XYZ file of C-alpha atoms in Angstrom:
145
model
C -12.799 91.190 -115.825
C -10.639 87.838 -115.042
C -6.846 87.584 -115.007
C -6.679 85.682 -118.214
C -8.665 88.027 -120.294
C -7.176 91.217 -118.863
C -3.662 89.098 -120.057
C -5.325 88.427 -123.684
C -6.579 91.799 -124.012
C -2.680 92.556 -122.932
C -0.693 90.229 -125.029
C -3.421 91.422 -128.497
C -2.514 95.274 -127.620
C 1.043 94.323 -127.924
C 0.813 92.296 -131.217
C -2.764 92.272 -132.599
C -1.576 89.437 -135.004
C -0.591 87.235 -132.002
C -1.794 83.948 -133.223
C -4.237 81.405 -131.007
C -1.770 79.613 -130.431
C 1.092 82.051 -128.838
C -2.035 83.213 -126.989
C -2.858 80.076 -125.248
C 1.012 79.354 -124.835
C 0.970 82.656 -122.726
C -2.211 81.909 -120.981
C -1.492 78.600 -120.225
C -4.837 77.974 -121.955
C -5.580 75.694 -125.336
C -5.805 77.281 -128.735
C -9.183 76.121 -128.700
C -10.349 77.923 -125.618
C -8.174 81.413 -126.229
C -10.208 81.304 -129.632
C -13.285 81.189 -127.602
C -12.168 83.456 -125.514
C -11.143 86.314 -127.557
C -14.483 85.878 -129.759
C -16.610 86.345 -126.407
C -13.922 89.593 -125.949
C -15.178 91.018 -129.688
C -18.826 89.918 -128.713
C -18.930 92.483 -125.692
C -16.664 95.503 -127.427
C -13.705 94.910 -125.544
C -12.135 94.264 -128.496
C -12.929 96.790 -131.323
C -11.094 95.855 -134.381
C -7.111 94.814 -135.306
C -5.473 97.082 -137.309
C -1.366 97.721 -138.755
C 0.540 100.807 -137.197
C 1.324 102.780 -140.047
C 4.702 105.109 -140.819
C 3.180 107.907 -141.791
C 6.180 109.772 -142.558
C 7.285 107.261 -145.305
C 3.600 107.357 -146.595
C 4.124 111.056 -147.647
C 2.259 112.506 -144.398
C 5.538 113.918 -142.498
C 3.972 116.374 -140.435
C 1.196 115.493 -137.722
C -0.396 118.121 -135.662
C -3.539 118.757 -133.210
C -6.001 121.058 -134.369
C -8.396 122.679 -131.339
C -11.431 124.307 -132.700
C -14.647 125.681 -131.134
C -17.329 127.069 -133.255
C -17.443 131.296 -134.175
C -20.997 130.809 -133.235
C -21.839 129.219 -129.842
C -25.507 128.571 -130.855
C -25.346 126.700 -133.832
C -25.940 123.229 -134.593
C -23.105 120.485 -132.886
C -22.526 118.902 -136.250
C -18.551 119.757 -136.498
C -17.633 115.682 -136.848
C -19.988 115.381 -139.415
C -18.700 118.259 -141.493
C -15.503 116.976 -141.495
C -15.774 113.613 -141.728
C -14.936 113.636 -145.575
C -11.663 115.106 -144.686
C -9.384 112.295 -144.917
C -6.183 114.154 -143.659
C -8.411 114.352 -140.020
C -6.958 110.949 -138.082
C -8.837 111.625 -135.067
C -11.575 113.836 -133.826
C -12.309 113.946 -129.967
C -14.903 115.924 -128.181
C -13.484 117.917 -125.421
C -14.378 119.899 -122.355
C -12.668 123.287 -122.264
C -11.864 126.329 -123.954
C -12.333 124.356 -127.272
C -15.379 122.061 -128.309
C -12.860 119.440 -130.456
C -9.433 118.183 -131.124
C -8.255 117.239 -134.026
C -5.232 114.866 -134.704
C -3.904 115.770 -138.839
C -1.190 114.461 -140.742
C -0.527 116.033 -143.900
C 3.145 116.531 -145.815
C 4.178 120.194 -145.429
C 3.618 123.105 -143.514
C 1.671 124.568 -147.133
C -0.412 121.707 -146.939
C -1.457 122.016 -143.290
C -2.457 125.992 -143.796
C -4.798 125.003 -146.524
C -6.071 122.002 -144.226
C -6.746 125.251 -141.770
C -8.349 126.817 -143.974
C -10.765 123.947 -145.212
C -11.590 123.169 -141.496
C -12.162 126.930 -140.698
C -14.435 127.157 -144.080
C -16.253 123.869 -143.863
C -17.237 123.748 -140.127
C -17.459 127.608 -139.282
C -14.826 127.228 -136.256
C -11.694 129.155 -135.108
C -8.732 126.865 -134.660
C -5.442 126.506 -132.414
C -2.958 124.192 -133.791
C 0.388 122.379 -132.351
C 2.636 121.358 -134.347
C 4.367 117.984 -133.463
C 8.069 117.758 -133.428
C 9.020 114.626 -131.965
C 6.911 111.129 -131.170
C 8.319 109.457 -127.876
C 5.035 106.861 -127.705
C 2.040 106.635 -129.168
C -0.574 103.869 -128.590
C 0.509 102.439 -125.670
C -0.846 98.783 -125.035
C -2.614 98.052 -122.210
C -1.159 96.614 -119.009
């Protein structure tokens, strides 16, 4: 990848409402060009989508934790994602290699709400589960450099 799109990709992980404009003023490029440019970026995924970072703690969801699970039964069907993909308190699933087969990131808004969360995930996918509870957020989503 060039300098100059390494620096878009950069400058759009930092503020993902950056406008052409500001882009090409950083790039040295015209607004014309950085437009072309960052449409060729979305055109071969290196760009996935633009999207608002959210305070979850003023939108009632307080608590956030991570959620390991591996399935009670080692020979049934892979399908855990798809079981839970109606669960909308799930943030983040990621397939892991390791004791456990997932990782879930939750939010929810009390410790009450999160054991019944356990207990849907538990019921729904037919897994054990380890969770951590989050205290503290230093960073989270770190741009690109």
């Amino acid at each position: 990848m060039e300098p100059t799109d390494r620096k878009i990709l950069q400058l759009l992980a930092r503020d993902g409402r950056m406008s052409f404009t500001d882009l090409g003023k950083a790039t040295g490029l015209s607004t014309s060009a950085v437009h072309q440019r960052v449409k060729r970026l979305e055109q071969r995924g290196l760009i996935l989508g633009y999207g608002a970072t959210v305070n979850h703690a003023e939108m009632g969801r307080p608590l956030t934790a991570f959620i390991s699970i591996r399935p009670i039964d080692p020979a049934s069907p892979d399908d855990v994602p798809q079981r839970l993909e109606h669960v909308e308190e799930i943030e983040s699933c990621w397939s892991v290699a390791g004791q456990e087969s997932y990782i879930l990131k939750i939010r929810v808004a009390t410790p009450a709400d999160l054991e019944d969360l356990l207990a849907l995930i538990r019921a729904a996918a037919n897994v054990s589960t380890r969770t951590t509870i989050v205290l503290s957020t230093a960073y989270e989503n770190r741009p690109v450099d």
